[in-house]
JSON list of C-alpha atoms in Angstrom, two decimals:
[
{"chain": "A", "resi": 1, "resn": "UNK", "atom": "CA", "xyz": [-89.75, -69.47, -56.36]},
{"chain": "A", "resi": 2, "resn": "UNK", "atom": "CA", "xyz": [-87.76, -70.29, -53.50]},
{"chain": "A", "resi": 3, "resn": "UNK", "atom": "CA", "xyz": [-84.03, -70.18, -55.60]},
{"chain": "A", "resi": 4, "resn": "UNK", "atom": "CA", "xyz": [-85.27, -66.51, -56.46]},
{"chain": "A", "resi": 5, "resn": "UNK", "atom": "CA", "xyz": [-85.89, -65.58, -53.27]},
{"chain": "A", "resi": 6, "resn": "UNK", "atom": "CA", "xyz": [-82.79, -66.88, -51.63]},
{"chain": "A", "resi": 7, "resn": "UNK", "atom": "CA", "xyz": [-80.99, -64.17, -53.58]},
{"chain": "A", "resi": 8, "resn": "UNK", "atom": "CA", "xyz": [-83.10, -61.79, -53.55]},
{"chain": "A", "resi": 9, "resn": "UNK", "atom": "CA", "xyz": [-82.40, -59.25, -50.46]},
{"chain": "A", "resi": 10, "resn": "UNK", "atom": "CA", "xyz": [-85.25, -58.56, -48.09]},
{"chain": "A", "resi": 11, "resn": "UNK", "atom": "CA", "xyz": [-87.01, -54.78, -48.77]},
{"chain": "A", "resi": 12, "resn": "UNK", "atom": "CA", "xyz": [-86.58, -52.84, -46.18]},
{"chain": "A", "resi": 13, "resn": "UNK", "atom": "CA", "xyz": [-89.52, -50.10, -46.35]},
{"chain": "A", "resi": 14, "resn": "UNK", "atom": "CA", "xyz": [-90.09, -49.23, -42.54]},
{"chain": "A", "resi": 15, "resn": "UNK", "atom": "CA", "xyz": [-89.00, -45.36, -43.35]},
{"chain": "A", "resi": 16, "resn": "UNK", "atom": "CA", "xyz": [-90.76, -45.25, -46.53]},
{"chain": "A", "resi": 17, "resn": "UNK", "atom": "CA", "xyz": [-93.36, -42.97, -47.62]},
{"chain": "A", "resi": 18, "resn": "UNK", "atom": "CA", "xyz": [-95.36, -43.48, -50.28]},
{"chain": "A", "resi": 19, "resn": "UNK", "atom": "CA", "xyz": [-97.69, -40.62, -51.78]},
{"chain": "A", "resi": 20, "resn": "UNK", "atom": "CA", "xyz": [-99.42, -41.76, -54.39]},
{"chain": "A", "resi": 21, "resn": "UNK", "atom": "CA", "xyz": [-102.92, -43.54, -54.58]},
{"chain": "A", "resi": 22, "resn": "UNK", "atom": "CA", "xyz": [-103.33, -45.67, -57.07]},
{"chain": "A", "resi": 23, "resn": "UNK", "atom": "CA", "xyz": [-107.44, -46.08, -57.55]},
{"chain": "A", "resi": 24, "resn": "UNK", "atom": "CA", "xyz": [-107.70, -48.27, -60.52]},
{"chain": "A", "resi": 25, "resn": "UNK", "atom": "CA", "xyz": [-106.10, -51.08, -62.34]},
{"chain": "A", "resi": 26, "resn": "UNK", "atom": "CA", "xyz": [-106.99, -52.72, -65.37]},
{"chain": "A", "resi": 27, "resn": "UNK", "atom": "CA", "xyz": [-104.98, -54.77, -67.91]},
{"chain": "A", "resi": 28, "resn": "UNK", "atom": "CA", "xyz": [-106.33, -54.90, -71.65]},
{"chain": "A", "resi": 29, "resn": "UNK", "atom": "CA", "xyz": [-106.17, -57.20, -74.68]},
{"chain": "A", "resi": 30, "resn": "UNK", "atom": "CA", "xyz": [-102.65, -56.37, -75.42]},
{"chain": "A", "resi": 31, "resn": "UNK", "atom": "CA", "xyz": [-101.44, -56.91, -71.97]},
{"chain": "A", "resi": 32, "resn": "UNK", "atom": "CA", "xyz": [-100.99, -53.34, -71.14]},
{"chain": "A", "resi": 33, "resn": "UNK", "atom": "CA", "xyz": [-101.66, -52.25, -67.58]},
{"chain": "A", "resi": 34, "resn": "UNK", "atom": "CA", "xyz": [-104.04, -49.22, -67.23]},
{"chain": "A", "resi": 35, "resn": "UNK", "atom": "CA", "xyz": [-104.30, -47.26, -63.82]},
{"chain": "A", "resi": 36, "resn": "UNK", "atom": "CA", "xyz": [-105.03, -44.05, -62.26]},
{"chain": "A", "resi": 37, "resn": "UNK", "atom": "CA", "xyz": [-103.26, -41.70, -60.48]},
{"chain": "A", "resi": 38, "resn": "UNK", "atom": "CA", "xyz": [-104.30, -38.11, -59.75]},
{"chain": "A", "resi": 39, "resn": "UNK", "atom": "CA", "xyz": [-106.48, -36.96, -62.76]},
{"chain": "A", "resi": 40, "resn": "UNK", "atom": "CA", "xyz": [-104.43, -38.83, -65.14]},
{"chain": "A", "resi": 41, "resn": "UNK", "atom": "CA", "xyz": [-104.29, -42.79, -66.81]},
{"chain": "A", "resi": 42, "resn": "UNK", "atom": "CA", "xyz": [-100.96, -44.26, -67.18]},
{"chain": "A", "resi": 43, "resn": "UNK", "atom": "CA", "xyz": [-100.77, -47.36, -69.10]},
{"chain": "A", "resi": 44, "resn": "UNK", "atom": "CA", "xyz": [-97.09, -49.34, -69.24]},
{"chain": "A", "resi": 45, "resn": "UNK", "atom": "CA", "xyz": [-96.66, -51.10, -72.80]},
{"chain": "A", "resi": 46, "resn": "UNK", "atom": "CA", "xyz": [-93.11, -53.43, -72.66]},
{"chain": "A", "resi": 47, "resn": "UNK", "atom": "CA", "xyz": [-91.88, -51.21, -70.42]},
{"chain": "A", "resi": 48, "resn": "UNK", "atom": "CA", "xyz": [-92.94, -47.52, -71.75]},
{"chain": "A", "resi": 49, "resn": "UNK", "atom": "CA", "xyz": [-95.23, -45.80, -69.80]},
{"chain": "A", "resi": 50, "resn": "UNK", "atom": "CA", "xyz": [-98.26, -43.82, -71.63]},
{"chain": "A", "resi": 51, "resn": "UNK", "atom": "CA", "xyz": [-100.22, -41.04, -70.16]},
{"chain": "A", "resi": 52, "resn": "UNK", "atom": "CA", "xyz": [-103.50, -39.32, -70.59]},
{"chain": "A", "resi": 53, "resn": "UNK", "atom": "CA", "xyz": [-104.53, -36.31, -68.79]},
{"chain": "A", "resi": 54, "resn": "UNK", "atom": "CA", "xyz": [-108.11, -37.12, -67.51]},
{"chain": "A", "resi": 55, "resn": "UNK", "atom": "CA", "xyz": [-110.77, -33.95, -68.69]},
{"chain": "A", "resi": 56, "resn": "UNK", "atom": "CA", "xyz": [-111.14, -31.19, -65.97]},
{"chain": "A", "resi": 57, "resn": "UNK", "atom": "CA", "xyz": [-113.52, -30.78, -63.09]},
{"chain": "A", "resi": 58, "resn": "UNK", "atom": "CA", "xyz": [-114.22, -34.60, -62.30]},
{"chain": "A", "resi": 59, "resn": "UNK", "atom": "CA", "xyz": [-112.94, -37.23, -60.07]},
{"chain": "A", "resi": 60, "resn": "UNK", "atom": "CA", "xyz": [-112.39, -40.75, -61.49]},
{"chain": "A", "resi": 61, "resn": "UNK", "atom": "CA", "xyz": [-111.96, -43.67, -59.72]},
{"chain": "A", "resi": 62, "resn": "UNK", "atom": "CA", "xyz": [-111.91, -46.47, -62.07]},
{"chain": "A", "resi": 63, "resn": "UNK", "atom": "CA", "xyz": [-110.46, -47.47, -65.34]},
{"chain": "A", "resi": 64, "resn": "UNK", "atom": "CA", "xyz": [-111.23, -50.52, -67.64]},
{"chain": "A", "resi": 65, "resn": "UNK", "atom": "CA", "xyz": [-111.16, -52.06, -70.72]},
{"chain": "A", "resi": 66, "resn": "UNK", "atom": "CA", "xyz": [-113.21, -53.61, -72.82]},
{"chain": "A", "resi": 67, "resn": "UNK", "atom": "CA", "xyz": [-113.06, -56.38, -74.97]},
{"chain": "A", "resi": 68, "resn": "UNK", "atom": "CA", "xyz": [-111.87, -54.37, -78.16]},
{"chain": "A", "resi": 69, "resn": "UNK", "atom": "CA", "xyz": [-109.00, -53.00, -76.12]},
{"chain": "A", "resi": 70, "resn": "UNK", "atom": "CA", "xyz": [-110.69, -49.59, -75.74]},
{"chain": "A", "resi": 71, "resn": "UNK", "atom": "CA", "xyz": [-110.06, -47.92, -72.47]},
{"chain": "A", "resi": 72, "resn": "UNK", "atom": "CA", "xyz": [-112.57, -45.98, -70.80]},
{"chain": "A", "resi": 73, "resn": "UNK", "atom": "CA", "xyz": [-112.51, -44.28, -67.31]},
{"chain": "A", "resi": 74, "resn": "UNK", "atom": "CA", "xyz": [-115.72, -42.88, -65.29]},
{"chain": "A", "resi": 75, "resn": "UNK", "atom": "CA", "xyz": [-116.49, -41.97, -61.28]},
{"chain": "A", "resi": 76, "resn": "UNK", "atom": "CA", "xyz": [-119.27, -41.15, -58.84]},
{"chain": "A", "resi": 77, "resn": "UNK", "atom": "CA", "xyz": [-119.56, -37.28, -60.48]},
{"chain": "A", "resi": 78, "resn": "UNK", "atom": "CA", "xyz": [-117.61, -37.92, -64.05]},
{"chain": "A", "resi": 79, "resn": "UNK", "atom": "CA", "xyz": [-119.65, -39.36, -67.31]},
{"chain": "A", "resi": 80, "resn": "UNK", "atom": "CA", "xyz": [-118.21, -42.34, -68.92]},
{"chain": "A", "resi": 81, "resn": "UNK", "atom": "CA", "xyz": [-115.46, -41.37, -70.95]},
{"chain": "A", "resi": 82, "resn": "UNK", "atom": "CA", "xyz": [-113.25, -43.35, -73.55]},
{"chain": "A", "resi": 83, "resn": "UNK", "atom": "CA", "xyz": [-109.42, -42.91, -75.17]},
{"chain": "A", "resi": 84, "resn": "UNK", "atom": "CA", "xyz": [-109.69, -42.71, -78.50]},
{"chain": "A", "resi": 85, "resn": "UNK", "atom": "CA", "xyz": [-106.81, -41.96, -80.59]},
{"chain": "A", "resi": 86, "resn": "UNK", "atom": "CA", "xyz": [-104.88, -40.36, -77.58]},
{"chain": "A", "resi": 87, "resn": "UNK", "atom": "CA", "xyz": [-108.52, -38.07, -76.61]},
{"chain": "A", "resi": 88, "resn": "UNK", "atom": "CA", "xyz": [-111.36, -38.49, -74.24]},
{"chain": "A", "resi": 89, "resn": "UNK", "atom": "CA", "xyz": [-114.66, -38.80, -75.44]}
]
């Protein structure tokens, strides 16, 4: 809101460079965000981050999640995978 902003100081990012592309985002049933970032998933659960090394030899671009809270990733050359007890299947 407006109070928050008032103290907030303005971000100055005219000299910044940013290199990382962020393809996908998804947020599941527990509120965790999902994305990815250069062959691997990162989810952030209350403030620690998870990650999953994507398999080898594929490009992803998106992640989701489906309504049981299972996360699955796929792309225009990679099968549908999902994380299942911290592996891809």
């Amino acid at each position: 809101d407006a109070a928050v902003a008032a103290e907030l100081a303005p971000l100055k990012l005219d000299a910044a460079k940013f290199r990382t592309s962020v393809s996908s985002l998804a947020e599941d049933q527990q509120g965790r965000i999902w994305c990815i970032v250069k062959d691997k998933v990162y989810g952030i659960d209350q403030g620690k981050i998870i990650k999953a090394d994507l398999p080898e030899g594929h490009h992803f671009r998106q992640v989701f999640a489906d309504h049981q809270g299972q996360i699955w990733v796929c792309g225009p050359d990679a099968p549908l995978y999902t994380l299942h007890q911290g592996q891809w299947q």
